[in-house]
Amino acid sequence: LAARRSEKQSFLLYALQSSQTRFACGKEVKKKKDLWGLRNRSPPVPPAVLLPAVGQITDEVMTNFQSVKESKVMTFVPAGNTSPVPTSVIKRGRKSKQLTKEEIEKKTKLAKKQLLAATSSLTVHMDNAW
């Protein structure tokens, strides 16, 4: 039983290490090295299969789809989809904005001004303390 368990552990560790694109080691995020997690926490997108707009779907059509696609999960999308909801996957995230030189200078001046204001108020408080 113990040999079987260690065999399973080594097989699982090998599978995790060989799939570095899918799994992240805890060591990468400054955690324990035996912690593993998914890099992308969303399930994979099922393949889209376009169905003809006209015609009957029979068992023969379905077996042809299953022989071509070896996936267990399929999404059936009609050919002329008129839905207002887009069928593509929307990536969420923060877009990086390219700043111009003027904007960078403006932000730098503002940061310097805030820093000077903070240090001057600190010196005033220090003078009042004595």
Coordinates of N, CA and C in Angstrom, one line a residue:
L1 N 0.8 -1.2 0.0 CA 0.0 0.0 0.0 C 0.9 1.3 0.0
A2 N 1.9 1.3 0.8 CA 2.8 2.4 0.8 C 3.6 2.6 -0.5
A3 N 4.0 1.5 -1.1 CA 4.7 1.6 -2.4 C 3.7 2.2 -3.4
R4 N 2.5 1.7 -3.4 CA 1.5 2.2 -4.3 C 1.3 3.7 -4.2
R5 N 1.2 4.2 -2.9 CA 1.0 5.6 -2.6 C 2.2 6.4 -3.1
S6 N 3.4 6.0 -2.8 CA 4.6 6.8 -3.3 C 4.6 6.8 -4.8
E7 N 4.2 5.7 -5.4 CA 4.2 5.6 -6.9 C 3.2 6.6 -7.5
K8 N 2.0 6.7 -6.8 CA 1.0 7.7 -7.2 C 1.6 9.1 -7.0
Q9 N 2.2 9.4 -5.9 CA 2.8 10.7 -5.6 C 3.8 11.1 -6.7
S10 N 4.7 10.2 -7.0 CA 5.8 10.5 -8.0 C 5.1 10.7 -9.4
F11 N 4.1 9.9 -9.7 CA 3.4 10.1 -11.0 C 2.7 11.5 -11.0
L12 N 2.1 11.9 -10.0 CA 1.4 13.1 -9.9 C 2.4 14.3 -9.9
L13 N 3.5 14.2 -9.2 CA 4.5 15.2 -9.3 C 5.1 15.4 -10.7
Y14 N 5.3 14.3 -11.3 CA 5.9 14.3 -12.7 C 4.9 15.0 -13.6
A15 N 3.6 14.7 -13.5 CA 2.5 15.3 -14.3 C 2.5 16.8 -14.1
L16 N 2.6 17.2 -12.8 CA 2.5 18.7 -12.5 C 3.8 19.4 -13.1
Q17 N 4.9 18.8 -12.9 CA 6.2 19.4 -13.4 C 6.3 19.4 -14.9
S18 N 5.7 18.5 -15.6 CA 5.7 18.4 -17.0 C 4.7 19.4 -17.7
S19 N 3.8 19.8 -16.9 CA 2.8 20.8 -17.4 C 2.9 22.2 -16.8
Q20 N 4.1 22.7 -17.0 CA 4.4 24.0 -16.4 C 3.6 25.2 -16.9
T21 N 3.1 25.0 -18.2 CA 2.2 26.0 -18.7 C 0.8 26.1 -18.1
R22 N 0.4 24.9 -17.6 CA -0.9 24.8 -17.0 C -0.9 25.0 -15.4
F23 N 0.1 24.5 -14.8 CA 0.2 24.5 -13.3 C 1.4 25.4 -12.9
A24 N 1.2 26.0 -11.7 CA 2.2 26.9 -11.1 C 2.6 26.3 -9.8
C25 N 3.9 26.2 -9.6 CA 4.5 25.7 -8.3 C 4.4 26.8 -7.3
G26 N 4.2 26.5 -6.0 CA 4.1 27.5 -5.0 C 5.4 28.2 -4.8
K27 N 6.5 27.6 -5.2 CA 7.8 28.3 -5.1 C 7.9 29.5 -6.0
E28 N 7.1 29.5 -7.1 CA 7.1 30.7 -8.0 C 6.5 31.9 -7.4
V29 N 5.5 31.7 -6.5 CA 4.8 32.8 -5.8 C 5.2 32.9 -4.4
K30 N 6.4 32.5 -4.0 CA 7.0 32.6 -2.7 C 6.1 31.9 -1.6
K31 N 5.6 30.7 -2.0 CA 4.9 29.8 -1.0 C 5.6 28.5 -0.9
K32 N 5.0 27.5 -0.3 CA 5.6 26.2 -0.1 C 5.8 25.6 -1.5
K33 N 6.9 24.8 -1.6 CA 7.2 24.3 -2.9 C 6.3 23.1 -3.2
D34 N 5.6 22.5 -2.2 CA 4.8 21.4 -2.5 C 3.3 21.9 -2.8
L35 N 3.1 23.2 -2.9 CA 1.8 23.7 -3.2 C 1.8 23.9 -4.7
W36 N 0.7 23.5 -5.4 CA 0.5 23.6 -6.8 C -0.8 24.2 -7.1
G37 N -0.9 25.0 -8.1 CA -2.2 25.7 -8.5 C -2.3 25.9 -10.0
L38 N -3.5 26.1 -10.5 CA -3.7 26.4 -11.9 C -3.2 27.8 -12.2
R39 N -2.5 28.0 -13.3 CA -2.1 29.3 -13.7 C -3.3 30.1 -14.2
N40 N -4.1 29.6 -15.0 CA -5.3 30.2 -15.5 C -6.5 29.6 -14.8
R41 N -7.2 30.3 -14.0 CA -8.3 29.8 -13.1 C -9.6 29.6 -13.8
S42 N -9.7 29.7 -15.1 CA -10.9 29.6 -15.8 C -10.8 28.3 -16.6
P43 N -12.0 27.6 -16.8 CA -11.9 26.4 -17.6 C -11.6 26.6 -19.0
P44 N -11.1 25.6 -19.7 CA -10.8 25.9 -21.1 C -12.1 26.1 -21.9
V45 N -12.0 26.8 -23.0 CA -13.1 27.1 -23.8 C -13.5 25.9 -24.7
P46 N -14.7 25.4 -24.6 CA -15.1 24.3 -25.4 C -15.1 24.6 -26.9
P47 N -14.7 23.7 -27.8 CA -14.7 24.0 -29.2 C -16.1 24.3 -29.8
A48 N -16.1 25.3 -30.7 CA -17.4 25.6 -31.3 C -17.6 24.8 -32.6
V49 N -18.8 24.3 -32.7 CA -19.1 23.5 -33.9 C -20.2 24.3 -34.6
L50 N -20.0 24.6 -35.8 CA -21.0 25.4 -36.6 C -22.0 24.4 -37.2
L51 N -23.3 24.6 -36.9 CA -24.4 23.8 -37.5 C -25.0 24.5 -38.6
P52 N -25.4 23.7 -39.6 CA -26.1 24.4 -40.7 C -27.4 25.0 -40.3
A53 N -27.7 26.2 -40.9 CA -28.9 26.9 -40.5 C -30.2 26.2 -40.9
V54 N -30.1 25.4 -42.0 CA -31.2 24.7 -42.5 C -30.9 23.2 -42.5
G55 N -31.8 22.4 -42.2 CA -31.6 20.9 -42.3 C -31.9 20.3 -41.0
Q56 N -31.9 19.0 -41.0 CA -32.2 18.2 -39.8 C -30.9 17.6 -39.3
I57 N -30.8 17.6 -38.0 CA -29.6 17.0 -37.3 C -30.0 15.6 -36.9
T58 N -29.3 14.7 -37.5 CA -29.5 13.3 -37.3 C -28.4 12.7 -36.5
D59 N -28.6 11.4 -36.2 CA -27.5 10.7 -35.4 C -26.2 10.6 -36.3
E60 N -26.4 10.4 -37.6 CA -25.3 10.3 -38.5 C -24.4 11.6 -38.5
V61 N -25.1 12.8 -38.5 CA -24.4 14.0 -38.4 C -23.6 14.1 -37.1
M62 N -24.2 13.7 -36.0 CA -23.6 13.8 -34.7 C -22.4 12.9 -34.6
T63 N -22.5 11.7 -35.2 CA -21.3 10.7 -35.1 C -20.2 11.3 -36.0
N64 N -20.5 12.0 -37.1 CA -19.4 12.6 -37.9 C -18.7 13.7 -37.1
F65 N -19.5 14.5 -36.3 CA -18.9 15.5 -35.5 C -18.0 14.9 -34.4
Q66 N -18.5 13.8 -33.8 CA -17.8 13.2 -32.7 C -16.5 12.5 -33.2
S67 N -16.5 11.9 -34.4 CA -15.3 11.3 -35.0 C -14.3 12.3 -35.3
V68 N -14.7 13.5 -35.8 CA -13.8 14.6 -36.1 C -13.2 15.2 -34.9
K69 N -14.1 15.5 -33.9 CA -13.7 16.2 -32.7 C -13.7 15.1 -31.6
E70 N -12.6 14.9 -31.0 CA -12.5 13.8 -29.9 C -12.8 14.4 -28.6
S71 N -13.4 15.6 -28.5 CA -13.7 16.2 -27.3 C -15.0 15.7 -26.7
K72 N -15.2 15.7 -25.4 CA -16.4 15.3 -24.8 C -17.4 16.4 -24.7
V73 N -16.9 17.7 -24.7 CA -17.8 18.8 -24.6 C -17.8 19.6 -25.9
M74 N -18.9 19.9 -26.4 CA -19.0 20.7 -27.6 C -20.0 21.8 -27.5
T75 N -19.8 22.9 -28.1 CA -20.7 24.0 -28.1 C -21.3 24.1 -29.5
F76 N -22.6 24.1 -29.6 CA -23.2 24.2 -31.0 C -23.6 25.6 -31.2
V77 N -23.2 26.2 -32.3 CA -23.5 27.6 -32.6 C -24.1 27.6 -34.0
P78 N -25.3 28.1 -34.2 CA -25.9 28.2 -35.5 C -25.0 29.0 -36.4
A79 N -25.1 28.7 -37.7 CA -24.2 29.4 -38.7 C -24.5 30.9 -38.8
G80 N -25.8 31.3 -38.8 CA -26.1 32.7 -38.9 C -26.6 33.2 -37.5
N81 N -25.7 33.3 -36.6 CA -26.0 33.7 -35.2 C -26.4 35.2 -35.2
T82 N -27.6 35.5 -34.8 CA -28.0 36.9 -34.7 C -28.2 37.4 -33.3
S83 N -27.6 36.6 -32.4 CA -27.8 37.0 -31.0 C -26.9 38.3 -30.7
P84 N -27.5 39.2 -29.8 CA -26.7 40.4 -29.5 C -25.5 40.0 -28.6
V85 N -25.5 38.8 -28.0 CA -24.4 38.4 -27.1 C -23.3 37.8 -28.0
P86 N -22.1 38.3 -27.9 CA -21.0 37.7 -28.7 C -20.7 36.3 -28.2
T87 N -20.3 35.5 -29.2 CA -20.0 34.1 -28.8 C -18.5 33.9 -28.5
S88 N -17.7 34.9 -28.8 CA -16.3 34.8 -28.5 C -16.0 35.1 -27.0
V89 N -14.9 34.6 -26.6 CA -14.5 34.8 -25.2 C -14.0 36.2 -25.0
I90 N -14.5 36.9 -23.9 CA -14.0 38.2 -23.7 C -12.9 38.2 -22.6
K91 N -11.8 38.7 -22.9 CA -10.7 38.7 -21.9 C -10.8 39.9 -21.0
R92 N -10.8 39.7 -19.8 CA -10.9 40.8 -18.8 C -9.6 41.1 -18.3
G93 N -9.4 42.3 -18.1 CA -8.1 42.7 -17.5 C -7.9 44.2 -17.7
R94 N -6.8 44.7 -17.1 CA -6.5 46.1 -17.2 C -5.7 46.4 -18.4
K95 N -6.1 47.4 -19.2 CA -5.3 47.7 -20.4 C -4.3 48.7 -20.0
S96 N -3.1 48.5 -20.5 CA -2.0 49.4 -20.2 C -2.1 50.6 -21.1
K97 N -1.9 51.8 -20.5 CA -2.0 53.0 -21.3 C -0.6 53.6 -21.5
Q98 N -0.3 53.9 -22.8 CA 0.9 54.5 -23.1 C 0.9 56.0 -22.7
L99 N 1.8 56.5 -21.9 CA 1.8 57.9 -21.5 C 2.7 58.7 -22.4
T100 N 2.3 59.9 -22.7 CA 3.1 60.8 -23.5 C 4.1 61.5 -22.6
K101 N 5.1 62.1 -23.1 CA 6.1 62.8 -22.3 C 5.5 63.9 -21.4
E102 N 4.6 64.6 -22.0 CA 3.9 65.7 -21.2 C 3.2 65.1 -20.0
E103 N 2.5 64.0 -20.2 CA 1.8 63.4 -19.1 C 2.7 62.8 -18.0
I104 N 3.9 62.3 -18.5 CA 4.9 61.8 -17.5 C 5.4 63.0 -16.7
E105 N 5.8 64.1 -17.4 CA 6.3 65.2 -16.7 C 5.3 65.8 -15.7
K106 N 4.0 65.8 -16.1 CA 2.9 66.3 -15.2 C 2.8 65.5 -14.0
K107 N 2.8 64.2 -14.2 CA 2.7 63.3 -13.0 C 3.9 63.4 -12.1
T108 N 5.1 63.5 -12.7 CA 6.3 63.7 -11.9 C 6.3 64.9 -11.1
K109 N 5.9 66.1 -11.7 CA 5.8 67.3 -10.9 C 4.8 67.2 -9.8
L110 N 3.6 66.5 -10.0 CA 2.6 66.4 -9.0 C 3.2 65.5 -7.9
A111 N 3.9 64.4 -8.2 CA 4.4 63.6 -7.2 C 5.5 64.3 -6.3
K112 N 6.3 65.1 -7.0 CA 7.3 65.9 -6.2 C 6.6 66.9 -5.3
K113 N 5.6 67.6 -5.8 CA 4.8 68.5 -5.0 C 4.2 67.9 -3.8
Q114 N 3.6 66.7 -4.0 CA 3.0 66.0 -2.8 C 4.1 65.5 -1.8
L115 N 5.2 65.1 -2.3 CA 6.3 64.7 -1.5 C 6.8 65.9 -0.6
L116 N 7.0 67.0 -1.3 CA 7.5 68.2 -0.5 C 6.4 68.7 0.5
A117 N 5.1 68.6 0.1 CA 4.1 69.0 1.1 C 4.1 68.0 2.3
A118 N 4.3 66.7 2.0 CA 4.3 65.8 3.1 C 5.5 65.9 4.0
T119 N 6.7 66.2 3.4 CA 7.9 66.4 4.3 C 7.8 67.7 5.0
S120 N 7.3 68.8 4.4 CA 7.2 70.0 5.1 C 6.2 70.0 6.3
S121 N 5.1 69.3 6.1 CA 4.2 69.1 7.3 C 4.8 68.2 8.4
L122 N 5.6 67.3 8.0 CA 6.3 66.5 8.9 C 7.3 67.3 9.8
T123 N 8.0 68.2 9.1 CA 9.0 69.0 9.9 C 8.2 70.0 10.8
V124 N 7.1 70.5 10.4 CA 6.3 71.4 11.2 C 5.8 70.6 12.5
H125 N 5.4 69.4 12.3 CA 5.0 68.6 13.5 C 6.2 68.3 14.4
M126 N 7.3 68.0 13.8 CA 8.5 67.7 14.6 C 8.9 69.0 15.4
D127 N 8.8 70.2 14.8 CA 9.2 71.4 15.5 C 8.3 71.7 16.7
N128 N 7.0 71.4 16.5 CA 6.0 71.6 17.5 C 6.2 70.6 18.7
A129 N 6.7 69.5 18.4 CA 6.9 68.5 19.4 C 8.0 68.9 20.4
W130 N 9.0 69.7 20.0 CA 10.1 70.1 20.9 C 9.6 71.3 21.6

